[in-house]
Amino acid sequence: MEQLSKTLLQQQKSEIVEQARQQVERELPERVIQIGEGNFLRGFIDWMIHELNKKGLFNGSIVAVQPTPRGKVVPKLNAQDGLYTLAQRGVEAGIEVDRREVITSISRGINPYSDWQDVLKVAENRDIRFMFSNTTEAGLTYLREDFQENISPLSFPGKVTAFLFHRYTFFEASAEAGMIIIPCELIDNNGDHLQEIVLQISKDWNLPEAFTAWVQEHNLFCNTLVDRIVTGFPKDSIEKFNEELGYEDILLTVSEPYHLFAIEANKDIADLLPFQEAGLNVHWKPVAPFRERKVRILNGAHTLMFAAAFLAGIDTVKEAMDDNYISRFIRKGVYEEILPLLNVPEDEKVGFANATLERFLNPFNQHYLLDISLNSIFKWRTRILPSFMEFVQKNDTLPQALTFSLSALLAFYRPQRTEDGQVFGIRLESHTPYPIRDSAEVTHSIEKLWQGEQQDLKYTVQEFLSNEEFWGVNLAQIPALPETIQKHVEHILSHGIRSAIDTFLND
Ligand SMILES: NC(=O)c1ccc[n+]([C@@H]2O[C@H](COP(=O)([O-])OP(=O)(O)OC[C@H]3O[C@@H](n4cnc5c(N)ncnc54)[C@H](O)[C@@H]3O)[C@@H](O)[C@H]2O)c1
Ligand SMILES: O=P(O)(O)OC[C@@H](O)[C@@H](O)[C@H](O)[C@H](O)CO
């Protein structure tokens, strides 16, 4: 079967191919640089720019830059001339949808580690006004590194700084050369945070003050909040997809139809990116209320469920929702422990929680719990701990489901063996290994605290809870928490997750 490419668009006949051919023939100029090429950007930003282009509202393409040296997507993108298929599958206004479309907004991908000069050439292009990014929460962090003009910085903010500095120099500090920078990483005030790091790096590199003034006065860093479940490449059903499409697509991306994008920027920027005119669910407003609601409920529910569900032998979010025990545990956590503390009008938060659980039940989206498990210590801290602490303060007692999810997290992070630097846990019941995907610092600390396991689970729990690097506070000081976690972990390890859930739900 032939692979998707511009040549294939000329050769094949089908509705989906014909639409893509018409778009590709327009040969739109590059107007966006994007740091990142992952599933989320392909299923969200690149699709949105594609929608604008289809309606003649933007008329520009995107250059995608690989953010880490180990990236594998850029060669695949270039092999397909920047093309890939997006399958939006789910339920929309009560109606089942399964839309497939070739996304034509990406012109090419660049590996900056081998082709940094190409990135600098993009900085010299006056048409480029927008920068989007998604490098995960781990990417939007400060790294002290050296500046060498001809070599790509390692970190994402380092790349942004070097890109902006080259642009500033090339356009001789022109105000019009300033960029509109729209990061999509799921952290508080992502735009402000990126700008702070860029300014810190400029200082580390001794870049001129006139440059930092230009960064602040003529570049706009927007805070954002994104929401769409993009499950990415459908590894279990790709053959069926390819057969139906009539071509092979190594970057096929699956998402739900739902999407929401909140961007903190004024009308001038909204006019340059007329997403709303294209019918997209984009809000040009302060993002904090959207963020609080979404991170605590949707991401919170994912982080709440993944360890318990996975250890119970479940692979996907949908299967977790369909499991009687796991689903009761999730619903208790969301409706009784997260929602009551959330400072959002009652009907709005209940409505969002109902809609979220419906989205989790989307029969098409195979959202793997192991994908969600990435960096879960940090996620538990940012997505669940605020609800947990507020619950304890208000009620003077422990939130049962949230406490259980922390116990399941500790059981999930129980190392069994290490191979080539990758730590593996072992799944209860099936005894199959799984990778514990977190930073080396986290997995190393966890390995150490489980070493005394045979002798003393009490020690493991105490060390886990009192690790302030993980939680920012000493959780071992919360009355009854160490004993409760120990009791749950003992129960999970000896009788399994469902039995442990049954016990705590009936306590
Ligand atoms: N997939 C979704 O449903 C979804 C929805 C909303 C938000 N998000 C956010 O998007 C992020 C990425 O998800 P994805 O599904 O695109 O995953 P992905 O694995 O397809 O892409 C991750 C991207 O981040 C880069 N990256 C990883 N670690 C990095 C680091 N330390 N420095 C720089 N870059 C780094 C990778 O190279 C890749 O480009 C998530 O962490 C999440 O915060 C995802
Ligand atoms: O993507 P992560 O790994 O940060 O978190 C997993 C999910 O909670 C997340 O991807 C959601 O599906 C997404 O945030 C929905 O908008």
mmCIF file of N, CA and C and ligand atoms in Angstrom, residues 137 186 226-229 294 298-299 302 367 372 379 383, ligand 2:
data_model
loop_
_atom_site.group_PDB
_atom_site.id
_atom_site.type_symbol
_atom_site.label_atom_id
_atom_site.label_comp_id
_atom_site.label_asym_id
_atom_site.label_seq_id
_atom_site.Cartn_x
_atom_site.Cartn_y
_atom_site.Cartn_z
ATOM 1 N N GLU A 137 4.785 19.469 30.139
ATOM 2 C CA GLU A 137 5.169 20.320 31.275
ATOM 3 C C GLU A 137 6.683 20.248 31.504
ATOM 4 N N LEU A 186 0.497 22.549 29.553
ATOM 5 C CA LEU A 186 -0.558 22.652 30.579
ATOM 6 C C LEU A 186 0.011 23.083 31.924
ATOM 7 N N VAL A 226 -5.646 24.628 26.976
ATOM 8 C CA VAL A 226 -6.127 23.801 25.857
ATOM 9 C C VAL A 226 -6.933 22.634 26.401
ATOM 10 N N ASP A 227 -7.889 22.203 25.622
ATOM 11 C CA ASP A 227 -8.641 21.015 26.017
ATOM 12 C C ASP A 227 -9.110 20.240 24.791
ATOM 13 N N ARG A 228 -8.555 19.091 24.607
ATOM 14 C CA ARG A 228 -9.025 18.104 23.625
ATOM 15 C C ARG A 228 -8.288 16.802 23.917
ATOM 16 N N ILE A 229 -8.990 15.716 23.934
ATOM 17 C CA ILE A 229 -8.325 14.428 24.156
ATOM 18 C C ILE A 229 -7.828 13.918 22.803
ATOM 19 N N LYS A 294 -10.876 22.701 34.369
ATOM 20 C CA LYS A 294 -10.429 21.583 33.522
ATOM 21 C C LYS A 294 -9.342 20.739 34.188
ATOM 22 N N LEU A 298 -10.995 17.265 34.796
ATOM 23 C CA LEU A 298 -10.652 16.304 33.730
ATOM 24 C C LEU A 298 -9.269 15.662 33.956
ATOM 25 N N ASN A 299 -8.240 16.505 34.062
ATOM 26 C CA ASN A 299 -6.913 15.919 34.277
ATOM 27 C C ASN A 299 -6.858 15.254 35.652
ATOM 28 N N HIS A 302 -8.283 11.804 35.399
ATOM 29 C CA HIS A 302 -7.323 10.900 34.742
ATOM 30 C C HIS A 302 -6.262 10.431 35.739
ATOM 31 N N HIS A 367 -7.860 5.588 24.879
ATOM 32 C CA HIS A 367 -6.913 6.420 25.624
ATOM 33 C C HIS A 367 -6.214 5.543 26.650
ATOM 34 N N ILE A 372 -1.188 8.009 29.979
ATOM 35 C CA ILE A 372 -1.534 9.022 30.994
ATOM 36 C C ILE A 372 -0.561 8.955 32.179
ATOM 37 N N LYS A 379 2.109 15.128 38.292
ATOM 38 C CA LYS A 379 0.697 15.365 37.956
ATOM 39 C C LYS A 379 -0.186 15.250 39.197
ATOM 40 N N ARG A 383 -2.411 18.303 39.970
ATOM 41 C CA ARG A 383 -3.799 18.132 39.549
ATOM 42 C C ARG A 383 -4.722 17.671 40.673
HETATM 43 O O1 LIG B 2 -1.420 14.683 28.427
HETATM 44 P P1 LIG B 2 -0.950 14.549 29.846
HETATM 45 O O2 LIG B 2 0.007 13.417 29.937
HETATM 46 O O3 LIG B 2 -0.462 15.810 30.456
HETATM 47 O O4 LIG B 2 -2.216 14.150 30.708
HETATM 48 C C1 LIG B 2 -3.047 13.107 30.339
HETATM 49 C C2 LIG B 2 -4.465 13.582 30.095
HETATM 50 O O5 LIG B 2 -5.022 14.002 31.319
HETATM 51 C C3 LIG B 2 -4.526 14.733 29.107
HETATM 52 O O6 LIG B 2 -3.836 14.447 27.944
HETATM 53 C C4 LIG B 2 -5.985 15.073 28.751
HETATM 54 O O7 LIG B 2 -6.502 14.080 27.917
HETATM 55 C C5 LIG B 2 -6.035 16.397 28.067
HETATM 56 O O8 LIG B 2 -5.485 17.369 28.905
HETATM 57 C C6 LIG B 2 -7.453 16.762 27.634
HETATM 58 O O9 LIG B 2 -7.487 18.081 27.191
#
